[in-house]
CSV table of C-alpha atoms and ligand atoms in Angstrom, one decimal:
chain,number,residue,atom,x,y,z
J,1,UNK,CA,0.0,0.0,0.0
J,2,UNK,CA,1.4,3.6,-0.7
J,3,UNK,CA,0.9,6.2,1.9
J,4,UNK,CA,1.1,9.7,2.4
J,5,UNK,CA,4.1,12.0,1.7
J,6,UNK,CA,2.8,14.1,4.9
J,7,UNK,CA,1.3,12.0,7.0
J,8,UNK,CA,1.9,7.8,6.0
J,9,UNK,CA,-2.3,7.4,6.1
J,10,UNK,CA,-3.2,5.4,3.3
J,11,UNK,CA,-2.9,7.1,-0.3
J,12,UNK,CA,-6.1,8.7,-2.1
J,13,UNK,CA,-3.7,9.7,-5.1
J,14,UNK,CA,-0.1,8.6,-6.6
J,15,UNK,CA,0.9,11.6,-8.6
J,16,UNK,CA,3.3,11.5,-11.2
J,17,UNK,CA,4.4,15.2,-11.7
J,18,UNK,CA,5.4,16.2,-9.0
J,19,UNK,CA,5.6,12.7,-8.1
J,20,UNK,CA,3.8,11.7,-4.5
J,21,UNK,CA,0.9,10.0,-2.8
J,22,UNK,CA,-1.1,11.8,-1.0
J,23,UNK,CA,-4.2,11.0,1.8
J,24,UNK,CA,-7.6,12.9,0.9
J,25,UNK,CA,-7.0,15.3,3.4
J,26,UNK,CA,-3.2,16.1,1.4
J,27,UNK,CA,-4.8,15.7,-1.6
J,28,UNK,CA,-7.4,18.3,-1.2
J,29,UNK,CA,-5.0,20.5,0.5
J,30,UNK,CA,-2.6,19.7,-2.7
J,31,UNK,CA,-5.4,20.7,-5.4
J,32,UNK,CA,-6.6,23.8,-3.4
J,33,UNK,CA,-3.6,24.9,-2.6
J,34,UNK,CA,-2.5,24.9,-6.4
J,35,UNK,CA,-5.4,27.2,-7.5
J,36,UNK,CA,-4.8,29.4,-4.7
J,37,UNK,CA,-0.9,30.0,-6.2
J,38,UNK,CA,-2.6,30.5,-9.9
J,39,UNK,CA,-4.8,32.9,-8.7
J,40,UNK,CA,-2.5,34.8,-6.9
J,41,UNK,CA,0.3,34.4,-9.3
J,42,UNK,CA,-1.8,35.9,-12.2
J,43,UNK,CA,-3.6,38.6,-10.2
J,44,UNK,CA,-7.1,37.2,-11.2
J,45,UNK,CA,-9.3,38.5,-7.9
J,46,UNK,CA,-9.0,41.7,-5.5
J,47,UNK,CA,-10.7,43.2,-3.1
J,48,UNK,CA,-14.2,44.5,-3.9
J,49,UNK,CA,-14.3,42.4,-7.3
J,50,UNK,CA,-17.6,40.6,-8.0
J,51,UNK,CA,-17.2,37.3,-9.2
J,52,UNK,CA,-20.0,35.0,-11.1
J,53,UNK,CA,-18.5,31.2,-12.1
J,54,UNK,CA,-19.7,29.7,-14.9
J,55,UNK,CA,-21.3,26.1,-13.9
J,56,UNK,CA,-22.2,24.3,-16.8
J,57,UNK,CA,-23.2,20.8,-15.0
J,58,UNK,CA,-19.7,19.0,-15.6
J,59,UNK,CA,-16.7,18.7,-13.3
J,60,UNK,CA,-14.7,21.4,-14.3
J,61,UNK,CA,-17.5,24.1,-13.2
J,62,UNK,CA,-18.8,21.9,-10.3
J,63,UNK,CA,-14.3,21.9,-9.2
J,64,UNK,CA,-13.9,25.7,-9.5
J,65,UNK,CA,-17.0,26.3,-7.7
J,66,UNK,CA,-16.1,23.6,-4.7
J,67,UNK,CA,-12.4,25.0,-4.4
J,68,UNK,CA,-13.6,28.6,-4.7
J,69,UNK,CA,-15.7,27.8,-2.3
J,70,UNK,CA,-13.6,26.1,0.1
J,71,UNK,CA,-11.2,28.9,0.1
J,72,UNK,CA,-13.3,31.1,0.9
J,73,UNK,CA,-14.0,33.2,-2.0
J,74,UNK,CA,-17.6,34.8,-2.3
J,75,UNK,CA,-19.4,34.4,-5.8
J,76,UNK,CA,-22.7,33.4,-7.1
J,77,UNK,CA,-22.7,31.0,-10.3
J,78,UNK,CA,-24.7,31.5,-13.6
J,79,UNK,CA,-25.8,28.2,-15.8
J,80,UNK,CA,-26.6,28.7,-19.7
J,81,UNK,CA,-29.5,25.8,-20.5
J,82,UNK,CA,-28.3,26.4,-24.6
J,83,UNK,CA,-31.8,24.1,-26.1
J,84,UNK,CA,-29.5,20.8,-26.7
J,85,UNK,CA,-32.1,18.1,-25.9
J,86,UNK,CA,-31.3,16.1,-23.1
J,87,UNK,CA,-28.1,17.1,-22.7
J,88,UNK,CA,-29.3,20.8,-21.5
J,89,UNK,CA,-31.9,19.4,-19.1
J,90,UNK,CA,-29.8,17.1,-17.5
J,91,UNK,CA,-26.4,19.7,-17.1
J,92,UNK,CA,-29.3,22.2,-15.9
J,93,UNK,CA,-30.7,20.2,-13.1
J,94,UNK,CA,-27.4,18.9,-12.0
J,95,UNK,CA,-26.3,22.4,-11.8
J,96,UNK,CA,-28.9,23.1,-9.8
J,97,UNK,CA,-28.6,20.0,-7.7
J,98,UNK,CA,-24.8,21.1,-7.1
J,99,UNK,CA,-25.5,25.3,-6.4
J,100,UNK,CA,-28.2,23.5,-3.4
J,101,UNK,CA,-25.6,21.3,-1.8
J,102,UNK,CA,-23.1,24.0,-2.0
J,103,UNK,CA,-25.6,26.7,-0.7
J,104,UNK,CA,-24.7,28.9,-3.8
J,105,UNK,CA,-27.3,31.2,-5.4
J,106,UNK,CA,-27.5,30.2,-9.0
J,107,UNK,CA,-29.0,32.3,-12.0
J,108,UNK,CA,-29.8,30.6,-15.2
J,109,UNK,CA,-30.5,31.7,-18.6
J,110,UNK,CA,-32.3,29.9,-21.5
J,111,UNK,CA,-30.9,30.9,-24.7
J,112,UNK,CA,-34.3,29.3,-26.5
J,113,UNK,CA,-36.4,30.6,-24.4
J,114,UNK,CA,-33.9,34.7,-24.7
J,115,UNK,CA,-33.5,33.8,-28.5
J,116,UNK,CA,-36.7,31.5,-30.1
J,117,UNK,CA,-33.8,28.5,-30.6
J,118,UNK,CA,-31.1,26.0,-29.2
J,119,UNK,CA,-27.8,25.0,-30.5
J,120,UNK,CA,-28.3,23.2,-33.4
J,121,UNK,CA,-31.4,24.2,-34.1
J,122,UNK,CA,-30.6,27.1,-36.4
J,123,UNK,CA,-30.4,27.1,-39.9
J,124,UNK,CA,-26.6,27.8,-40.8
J,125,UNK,CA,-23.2,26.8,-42.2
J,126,UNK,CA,-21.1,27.4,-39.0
J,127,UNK,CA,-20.3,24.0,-36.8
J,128,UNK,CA,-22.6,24.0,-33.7
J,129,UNK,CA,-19.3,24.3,-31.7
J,130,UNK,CA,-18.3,27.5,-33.3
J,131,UNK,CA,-21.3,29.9,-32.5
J,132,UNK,CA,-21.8,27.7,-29.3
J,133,UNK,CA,-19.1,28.8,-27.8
J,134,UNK,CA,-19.3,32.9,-29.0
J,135,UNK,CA,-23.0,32.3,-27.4
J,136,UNK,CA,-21.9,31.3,-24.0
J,137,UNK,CA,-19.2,34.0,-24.1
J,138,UNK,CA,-21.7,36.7,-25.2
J,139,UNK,CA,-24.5,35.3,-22.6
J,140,UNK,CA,-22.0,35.3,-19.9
J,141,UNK,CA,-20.3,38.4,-20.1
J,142,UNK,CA,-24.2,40.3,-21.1
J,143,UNK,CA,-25.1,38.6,-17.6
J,144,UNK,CA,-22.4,39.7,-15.6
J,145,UNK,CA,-22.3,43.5,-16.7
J,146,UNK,CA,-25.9,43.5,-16.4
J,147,UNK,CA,-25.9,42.6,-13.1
J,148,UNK,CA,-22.9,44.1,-11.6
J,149,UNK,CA,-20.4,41.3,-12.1
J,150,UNK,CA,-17.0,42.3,-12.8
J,151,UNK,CA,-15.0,39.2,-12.8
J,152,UNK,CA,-16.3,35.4,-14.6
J,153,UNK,CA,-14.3,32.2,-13.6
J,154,UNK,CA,-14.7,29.1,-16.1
J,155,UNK,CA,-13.2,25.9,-15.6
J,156,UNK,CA,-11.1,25.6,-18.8
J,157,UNK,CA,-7.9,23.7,-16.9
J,158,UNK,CA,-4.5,22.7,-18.5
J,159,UNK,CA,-6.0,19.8,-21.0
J,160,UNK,CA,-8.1,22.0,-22.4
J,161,UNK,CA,-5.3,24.7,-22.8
J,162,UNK,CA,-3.1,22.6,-23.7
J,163,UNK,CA,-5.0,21.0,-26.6
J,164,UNK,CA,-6.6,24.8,-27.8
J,165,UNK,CA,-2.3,26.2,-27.4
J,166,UNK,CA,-1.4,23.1,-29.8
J,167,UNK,CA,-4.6,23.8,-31.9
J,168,UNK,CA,-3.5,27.4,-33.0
J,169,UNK,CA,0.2,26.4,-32.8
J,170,UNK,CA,-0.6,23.8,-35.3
J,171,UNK,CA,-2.7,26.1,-37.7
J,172,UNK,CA,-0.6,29.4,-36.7
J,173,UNK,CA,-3.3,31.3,-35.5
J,174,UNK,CA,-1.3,34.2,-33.9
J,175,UNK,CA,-4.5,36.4,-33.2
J,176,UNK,CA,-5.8,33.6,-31.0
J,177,UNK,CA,-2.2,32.9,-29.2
J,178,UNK,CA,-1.6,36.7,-28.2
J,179,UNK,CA,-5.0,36.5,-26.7
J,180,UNK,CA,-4.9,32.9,-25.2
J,181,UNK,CA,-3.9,32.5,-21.3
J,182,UNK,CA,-5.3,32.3,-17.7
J,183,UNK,CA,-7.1,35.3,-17.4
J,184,UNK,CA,-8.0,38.4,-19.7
J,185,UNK,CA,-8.9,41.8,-18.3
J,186,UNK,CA,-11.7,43.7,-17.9
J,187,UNK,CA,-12.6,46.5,-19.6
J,188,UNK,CA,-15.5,48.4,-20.7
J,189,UNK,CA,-18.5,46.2,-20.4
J,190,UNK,CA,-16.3,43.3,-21.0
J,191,UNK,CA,-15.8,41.2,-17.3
J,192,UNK,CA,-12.9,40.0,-16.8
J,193,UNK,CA,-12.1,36.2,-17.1
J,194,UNK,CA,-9.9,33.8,-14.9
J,195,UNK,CA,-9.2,30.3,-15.4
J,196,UNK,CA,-8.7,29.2,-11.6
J,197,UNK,CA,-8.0,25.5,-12.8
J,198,UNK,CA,-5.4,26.7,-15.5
J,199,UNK,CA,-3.0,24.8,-14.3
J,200,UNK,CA,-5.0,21.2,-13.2
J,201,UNK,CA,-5.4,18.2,-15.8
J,202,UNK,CA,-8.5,16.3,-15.9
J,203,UNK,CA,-7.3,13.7,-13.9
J,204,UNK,CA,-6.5,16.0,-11.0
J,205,UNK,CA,-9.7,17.3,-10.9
J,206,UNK,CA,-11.7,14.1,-11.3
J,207,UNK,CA,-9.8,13.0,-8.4
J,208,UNK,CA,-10.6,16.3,-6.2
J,209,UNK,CA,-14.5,16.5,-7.1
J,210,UNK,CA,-14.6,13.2,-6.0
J,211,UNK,CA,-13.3,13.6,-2.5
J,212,UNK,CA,-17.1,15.4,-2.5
J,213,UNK,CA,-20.4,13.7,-3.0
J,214,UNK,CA,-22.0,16.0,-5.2
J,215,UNK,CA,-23.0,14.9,-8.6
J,216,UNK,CA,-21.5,15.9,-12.3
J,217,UNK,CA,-22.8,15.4,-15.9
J,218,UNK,CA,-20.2,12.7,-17.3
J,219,UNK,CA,-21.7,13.0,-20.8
J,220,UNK,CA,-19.8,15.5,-23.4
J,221,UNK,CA,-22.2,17.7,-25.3
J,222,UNK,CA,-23.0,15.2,-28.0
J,223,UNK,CA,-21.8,18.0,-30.6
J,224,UNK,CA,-18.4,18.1,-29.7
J,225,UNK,CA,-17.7,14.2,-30.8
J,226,UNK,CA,-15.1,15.0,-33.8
J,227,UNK,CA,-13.8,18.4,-32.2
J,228,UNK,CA,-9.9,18.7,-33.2
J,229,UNK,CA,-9.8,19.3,-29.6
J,230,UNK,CA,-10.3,15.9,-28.8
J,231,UNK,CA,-7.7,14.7,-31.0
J,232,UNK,CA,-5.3,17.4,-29.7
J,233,UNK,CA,-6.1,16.2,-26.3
J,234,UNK,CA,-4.9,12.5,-26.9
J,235,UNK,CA,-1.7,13.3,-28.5
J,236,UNK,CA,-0.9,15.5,-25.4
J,237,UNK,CA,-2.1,12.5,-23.4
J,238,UNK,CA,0.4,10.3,-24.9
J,239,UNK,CA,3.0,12.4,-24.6
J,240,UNK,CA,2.1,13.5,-21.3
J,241,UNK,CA,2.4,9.9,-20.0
J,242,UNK,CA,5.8,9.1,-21.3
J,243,UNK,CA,6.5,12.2,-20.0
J,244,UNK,CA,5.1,13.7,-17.1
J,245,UNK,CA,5.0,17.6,-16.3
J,246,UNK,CA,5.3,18.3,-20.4
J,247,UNK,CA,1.7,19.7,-20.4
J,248,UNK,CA,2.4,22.2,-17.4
J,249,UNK,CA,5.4,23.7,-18.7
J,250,UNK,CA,4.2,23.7,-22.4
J,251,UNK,CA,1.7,26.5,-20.9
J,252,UNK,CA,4.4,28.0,-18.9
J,253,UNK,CA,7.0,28.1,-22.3
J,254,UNK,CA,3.8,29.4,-23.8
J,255,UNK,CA,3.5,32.3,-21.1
J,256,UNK,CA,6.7,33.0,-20.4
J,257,UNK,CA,7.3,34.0,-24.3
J,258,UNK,CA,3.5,35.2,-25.4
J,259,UNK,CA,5.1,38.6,-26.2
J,260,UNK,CA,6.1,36.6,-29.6
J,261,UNK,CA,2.7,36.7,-30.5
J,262,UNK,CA,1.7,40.5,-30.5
J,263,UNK,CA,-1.5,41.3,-29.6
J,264,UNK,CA,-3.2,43.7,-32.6
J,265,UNK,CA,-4.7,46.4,-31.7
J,266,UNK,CA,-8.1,46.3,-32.0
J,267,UNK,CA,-10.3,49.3,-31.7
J,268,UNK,CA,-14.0,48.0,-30.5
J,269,UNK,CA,-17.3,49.6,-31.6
J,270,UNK,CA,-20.6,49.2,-29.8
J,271,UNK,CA,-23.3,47.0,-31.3
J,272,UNK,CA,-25.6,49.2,-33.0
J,273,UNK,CA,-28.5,46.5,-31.1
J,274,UNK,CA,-27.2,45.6,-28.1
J,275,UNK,CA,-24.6,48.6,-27.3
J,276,UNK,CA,-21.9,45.7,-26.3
J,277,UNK,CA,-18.5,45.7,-27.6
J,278,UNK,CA,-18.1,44.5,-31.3
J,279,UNK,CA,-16.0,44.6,-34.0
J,280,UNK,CA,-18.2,45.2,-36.6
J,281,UNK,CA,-21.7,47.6,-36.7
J,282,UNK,CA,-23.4,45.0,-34.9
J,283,UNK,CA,-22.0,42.5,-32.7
J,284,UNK,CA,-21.1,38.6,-33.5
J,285,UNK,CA,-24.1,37.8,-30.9
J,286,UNK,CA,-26.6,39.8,-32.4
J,287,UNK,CA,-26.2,39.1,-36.1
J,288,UNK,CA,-26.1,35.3,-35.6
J,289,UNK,CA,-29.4,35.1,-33.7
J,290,UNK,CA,-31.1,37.8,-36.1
J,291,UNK,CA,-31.5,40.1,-32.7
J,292,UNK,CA,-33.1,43.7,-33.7
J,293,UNK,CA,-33.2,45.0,-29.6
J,294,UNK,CA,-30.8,44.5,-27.1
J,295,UNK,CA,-31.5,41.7,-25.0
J,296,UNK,CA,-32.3,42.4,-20.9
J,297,UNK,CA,-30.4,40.0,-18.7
J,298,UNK,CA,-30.9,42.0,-15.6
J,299,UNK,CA,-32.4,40.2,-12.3
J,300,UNK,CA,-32.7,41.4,-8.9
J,301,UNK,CA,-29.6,40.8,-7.2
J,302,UNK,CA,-29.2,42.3,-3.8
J,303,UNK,CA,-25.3,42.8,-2.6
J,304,UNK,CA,-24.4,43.0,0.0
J,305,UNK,CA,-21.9,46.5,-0.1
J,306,UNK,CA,-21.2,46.4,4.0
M,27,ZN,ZN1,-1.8,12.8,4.3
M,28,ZN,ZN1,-25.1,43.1,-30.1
């Protein structure tokens, strides 16, 4: 049996990068302690910021939500049902069975119900995953200026970084590289967003959410089946297992020389419908859904200023 680094209990986890078993109480400690360093290292919260996390149903949300949580971070968490049949249903009342057990307040928008359709069910050339994705973005940040939010953590963590870095590596997307990282800034009616788990794998945070017993949608969004993503993810894999730690610092090398990817300077309009930030007349959001007056995301939200 393999015990503990700290304390010789029995081991929860045997790590391979850094390389240790750990007890659940370690292990937690280990994980938390991790996000705590990112999000200090990268400046992502301060006093007086209000935060809103993303919870889509899945472990990833349900992770940064728990460990947020636990470290004693205030935030209320928003959930986006986007009209994909069961799929939605099932990540919404998981979400909602997860915001109860954590006693979180949870908001949640119906993009069929704000816009007449779900993903997928729009007439168009664009893959499902494309304007999903500039949906949930647009939805989210909408949400949060509406209502006062200044900050939006997702749960994007070091897999899926990894795979989106090698992605635009691959295909030389250097607009998409300057702009890729753990956290972009706020500015005018843009929140900003932080990547807490930025710097977990999968496995790491399978392993923590299951140290709790709340519940998680397993399923992937059945549109995401022959994402490049996926295929990206299991060549990392591979060479992640003969070679522990080569994800982590991939990100790091990434970071530590993103000035080799210049950011261009974009000068942002407002939406002639929605009055958000856009880069043409009227915004990517707006346009796609056929949108002729902004939409109203605003709910009562009491904070507490004291
Ligand atoms: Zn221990
Ligand atoms: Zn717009």
């Amino acid at each position: 049996m393999r015990r503990c680094k700290f304390c010789g209990d029995e081991a929860y986890v045997v790590m391979r990068s850094p390389k240790m078993a750990l007890c659940r109480v370690h292990y937690r400690e280990f994980v938390e302690r991790k996000i705590e360093r990112v999000i200090h290292r990268y400046k992502m919260l301060k006093e007086g910021d209000r935060l809103l996390v993303a919870v889509s149903g899945g472990k990833d949300a349900l992770a940064t939500a728990l460990a947020l949580k636990n470290l004693g971070y205030e935030f209320e968490c928003l959930h986006i049902n986007l009209g994909i049949g069961e799929h939605s249903q099932l990540s919404e009342n998981i979400s909602r069975e997860q915001c109860e057990k954590l006693g979180i307040k949870l908001h949640i928008l119906n993009l069929r119900e704000l816009v007449g359709a779900g993903i997928g069910e729009v007439r168009t050339r664009r893959a499902p995953c494309s304007y999903c994705g500039m949906t949930k973005r647009y939805l989210m940040n909408k949400f949060a200026v509406d209502n006062g939010f200044n900050v939006i953590a997702t749960g994007h963590n070091l897999d899926d970084e990894t795979a989106f870095l090698m992605g635009n590596l691959l295909h030389w997307n250097l607009n998409y590289l300057s702009r890729q990282g753990p956290m972009l800034s706020e500015s005018d009616k843009m929140a900003r967003r932080i990547k807490p788990l930025y710097e977990l794998t999968n496995e790491d945070i399978e392993n923590y959410v299951r140290l709790f017993d709340v519940p998680y949608v397993h399923e992937r969004c059945p549109y995401s089946a022959g994402a490049k993503s996926i295929l990206y993810g299991k060549v990392l894999k591979e060479v992640e297992d003969k070679s522990p730690g080569t994800k982590l610092n991939f990100v790091k090398g990434f970071l530590k020389n993103r000035e080799l990817f210049p950011s261009e300077d974009i000068v942002l309009k407002e939406c002639r419908v929605c009055g958000m930030p856009s880069l043409g007349e009227v915004c990517s959001f707006c346009r796609f859904w056929n949108l002729n007056k902004p939409l109203n995301l605003k709910v009562n939200i009491v904070h507490d200023d004291s």
